[in-house]
Coordinates of C-alpha atoms in Angstrom, one line a residue:
X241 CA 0.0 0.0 0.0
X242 CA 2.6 2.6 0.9
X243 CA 4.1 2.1 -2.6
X244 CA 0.7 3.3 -4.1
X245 CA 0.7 5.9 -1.8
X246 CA 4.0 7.4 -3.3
X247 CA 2.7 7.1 -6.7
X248 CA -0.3 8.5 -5.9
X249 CA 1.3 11.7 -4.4
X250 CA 4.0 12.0 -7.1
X251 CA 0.8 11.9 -9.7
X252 CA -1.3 14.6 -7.8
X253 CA 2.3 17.2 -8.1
X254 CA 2.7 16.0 -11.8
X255 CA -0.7 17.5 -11.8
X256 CA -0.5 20.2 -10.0
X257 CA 2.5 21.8 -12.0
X258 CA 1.3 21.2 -14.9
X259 CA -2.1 23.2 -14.1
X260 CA -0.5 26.2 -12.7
X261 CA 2.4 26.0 -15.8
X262 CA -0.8 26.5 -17.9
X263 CA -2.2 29.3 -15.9
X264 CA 1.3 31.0 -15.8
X265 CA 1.2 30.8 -19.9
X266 CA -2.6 32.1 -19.6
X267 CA -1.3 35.2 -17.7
X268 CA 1.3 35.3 -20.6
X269 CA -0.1 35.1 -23.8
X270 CA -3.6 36.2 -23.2
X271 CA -3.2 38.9 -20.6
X272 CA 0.4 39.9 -21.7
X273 CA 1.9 39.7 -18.2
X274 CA 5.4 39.8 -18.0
X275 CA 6.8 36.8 -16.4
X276 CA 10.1 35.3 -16.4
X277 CA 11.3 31.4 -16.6
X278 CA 10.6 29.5 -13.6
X279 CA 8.1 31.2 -11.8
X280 CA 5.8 29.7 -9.3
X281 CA 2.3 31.3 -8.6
X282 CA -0.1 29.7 -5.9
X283 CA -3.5 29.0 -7.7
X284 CA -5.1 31.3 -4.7
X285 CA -2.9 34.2 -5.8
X286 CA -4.2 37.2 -6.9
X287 CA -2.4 38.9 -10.3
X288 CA -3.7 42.5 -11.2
X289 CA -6.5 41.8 -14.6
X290 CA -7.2 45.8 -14.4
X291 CA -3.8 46.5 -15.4
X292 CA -2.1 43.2 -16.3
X293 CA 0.5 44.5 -18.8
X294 CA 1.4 46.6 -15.9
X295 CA 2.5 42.9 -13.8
X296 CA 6.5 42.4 -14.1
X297 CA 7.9 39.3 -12.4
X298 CA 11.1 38.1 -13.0
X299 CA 13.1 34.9 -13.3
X300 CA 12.5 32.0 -10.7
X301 CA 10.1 33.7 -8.3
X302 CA 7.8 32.6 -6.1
X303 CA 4.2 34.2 -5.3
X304 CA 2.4 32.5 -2.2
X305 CA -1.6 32.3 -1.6
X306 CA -3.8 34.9 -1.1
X307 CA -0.6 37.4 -2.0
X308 CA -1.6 40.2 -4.2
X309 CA 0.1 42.2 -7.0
X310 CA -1.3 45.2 -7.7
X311 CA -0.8 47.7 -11.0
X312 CA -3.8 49.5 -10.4
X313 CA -5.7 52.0 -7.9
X314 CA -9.5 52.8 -9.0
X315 CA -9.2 55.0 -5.7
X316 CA -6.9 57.1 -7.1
X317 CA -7.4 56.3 -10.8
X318 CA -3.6 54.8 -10.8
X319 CA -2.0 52.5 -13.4
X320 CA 1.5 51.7 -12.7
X321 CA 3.6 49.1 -13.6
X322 CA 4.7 46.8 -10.4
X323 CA 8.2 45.0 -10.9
X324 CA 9.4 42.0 -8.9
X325 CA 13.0 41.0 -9.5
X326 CA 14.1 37.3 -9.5
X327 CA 14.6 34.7 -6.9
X328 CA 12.0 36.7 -5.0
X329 CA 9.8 34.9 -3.0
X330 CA 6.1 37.1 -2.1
X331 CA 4.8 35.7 1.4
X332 CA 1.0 34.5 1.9
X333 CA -1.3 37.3 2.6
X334 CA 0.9 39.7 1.1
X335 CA 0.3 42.8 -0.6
X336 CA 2.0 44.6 -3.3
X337 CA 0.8 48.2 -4.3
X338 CA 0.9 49.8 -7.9
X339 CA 4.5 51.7 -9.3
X340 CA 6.3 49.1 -6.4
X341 CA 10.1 47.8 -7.4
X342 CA 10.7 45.1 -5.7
X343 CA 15.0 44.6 -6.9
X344 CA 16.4 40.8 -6.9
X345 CA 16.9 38.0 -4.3
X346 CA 13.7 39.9 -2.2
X347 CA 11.9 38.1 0.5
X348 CA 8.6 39.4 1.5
X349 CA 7.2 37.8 4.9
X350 CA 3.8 36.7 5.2
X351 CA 1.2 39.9 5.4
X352 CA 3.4 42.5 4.4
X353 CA 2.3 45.5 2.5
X354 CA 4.7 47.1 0.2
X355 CA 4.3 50.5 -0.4
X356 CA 7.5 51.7 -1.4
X357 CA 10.7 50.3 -4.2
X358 CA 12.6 47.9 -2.1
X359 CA 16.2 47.4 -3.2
X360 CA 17.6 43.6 -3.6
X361 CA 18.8 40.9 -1.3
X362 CA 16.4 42.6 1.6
X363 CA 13.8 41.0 3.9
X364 CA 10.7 43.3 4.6
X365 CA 8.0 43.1 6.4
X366 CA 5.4 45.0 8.3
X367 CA 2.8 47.1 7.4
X368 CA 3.9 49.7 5.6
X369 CA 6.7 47.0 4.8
X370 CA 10.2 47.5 6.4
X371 CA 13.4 46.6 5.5
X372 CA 14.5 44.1 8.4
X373 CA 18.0 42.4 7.1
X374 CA 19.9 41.7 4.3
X375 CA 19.6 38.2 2.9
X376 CA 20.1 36.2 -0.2
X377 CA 18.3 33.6 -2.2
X378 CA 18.3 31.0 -4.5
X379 CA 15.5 30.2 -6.9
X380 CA 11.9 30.4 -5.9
X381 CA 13.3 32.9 -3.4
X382 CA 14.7 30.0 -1.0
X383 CA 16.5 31.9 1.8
X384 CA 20.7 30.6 1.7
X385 CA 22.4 30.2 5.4

């Protein structure tokens, strides 16, 4: 039984990546987002459709459920492009507001709200997000020792 149960579980990821490669393409090719190679979006993420030519992601970055990324303000009437760098990694919950830089190697912690350009190989968090240390990652924004 426990053999099944591997081959279940390595079916149900198969799966998995293959539905959210197809929804990263979507974005792509039918919203004209700009996302780089190897980027991992949670299906409960939340990508800017007002605006979505105004979504930059780069390279091997990771966006986390419920996280938002925001090129657009009807409050304001504000469309401005929003650019993540790569090897980011965009915490649950989190939120990132229109005309935000975000540089590379980035880590933003759960819940955050990033207001302002943050420069690379920084951890913010905090609402309005703050810069707490430097740090550096690998791909999908995997934090190195």
């Amino acid at each position: 039984m426990a053999g099944k149960g591997k081959v279940w579980w390595f079916i149900n990821v198969q799966l998995r990546n293959f539905i959210l490669d197809i929804r990263i393409n979507f974005y792509r090719k039918f919203y004209g987002m700009d996302i780089g190679r190897g980027v991992k979006i949670s299906l409960n993420a939340k990508l800017d459709k007002t605006n979505p030519r105004g979504v930059h992601i780069g390279d091997d970055t990771y966006i986390a459920f419920d996280a938002a990324i925001l090129a657009h303000d009807m409050s304001r009437l504000v469309h401005k492009d929003v650019f993540i760098g790569q090897r980011c990694f965009i915490g649950a919950r989190s939120i990132i507001l229109p005309g935000v830089s975000i540089g590379d190697e980035v880590v933003v912690a759960a819940g955050a709200v990033v207001t302002r350009d943050v420069p690379s190989n920084s951890l913010v968090a905090g609402n309005p997000a703050k810069i707490l240390r430097e740090v550096h990652t690998g791909p999908l924004g995997i934090m190195k020792e």
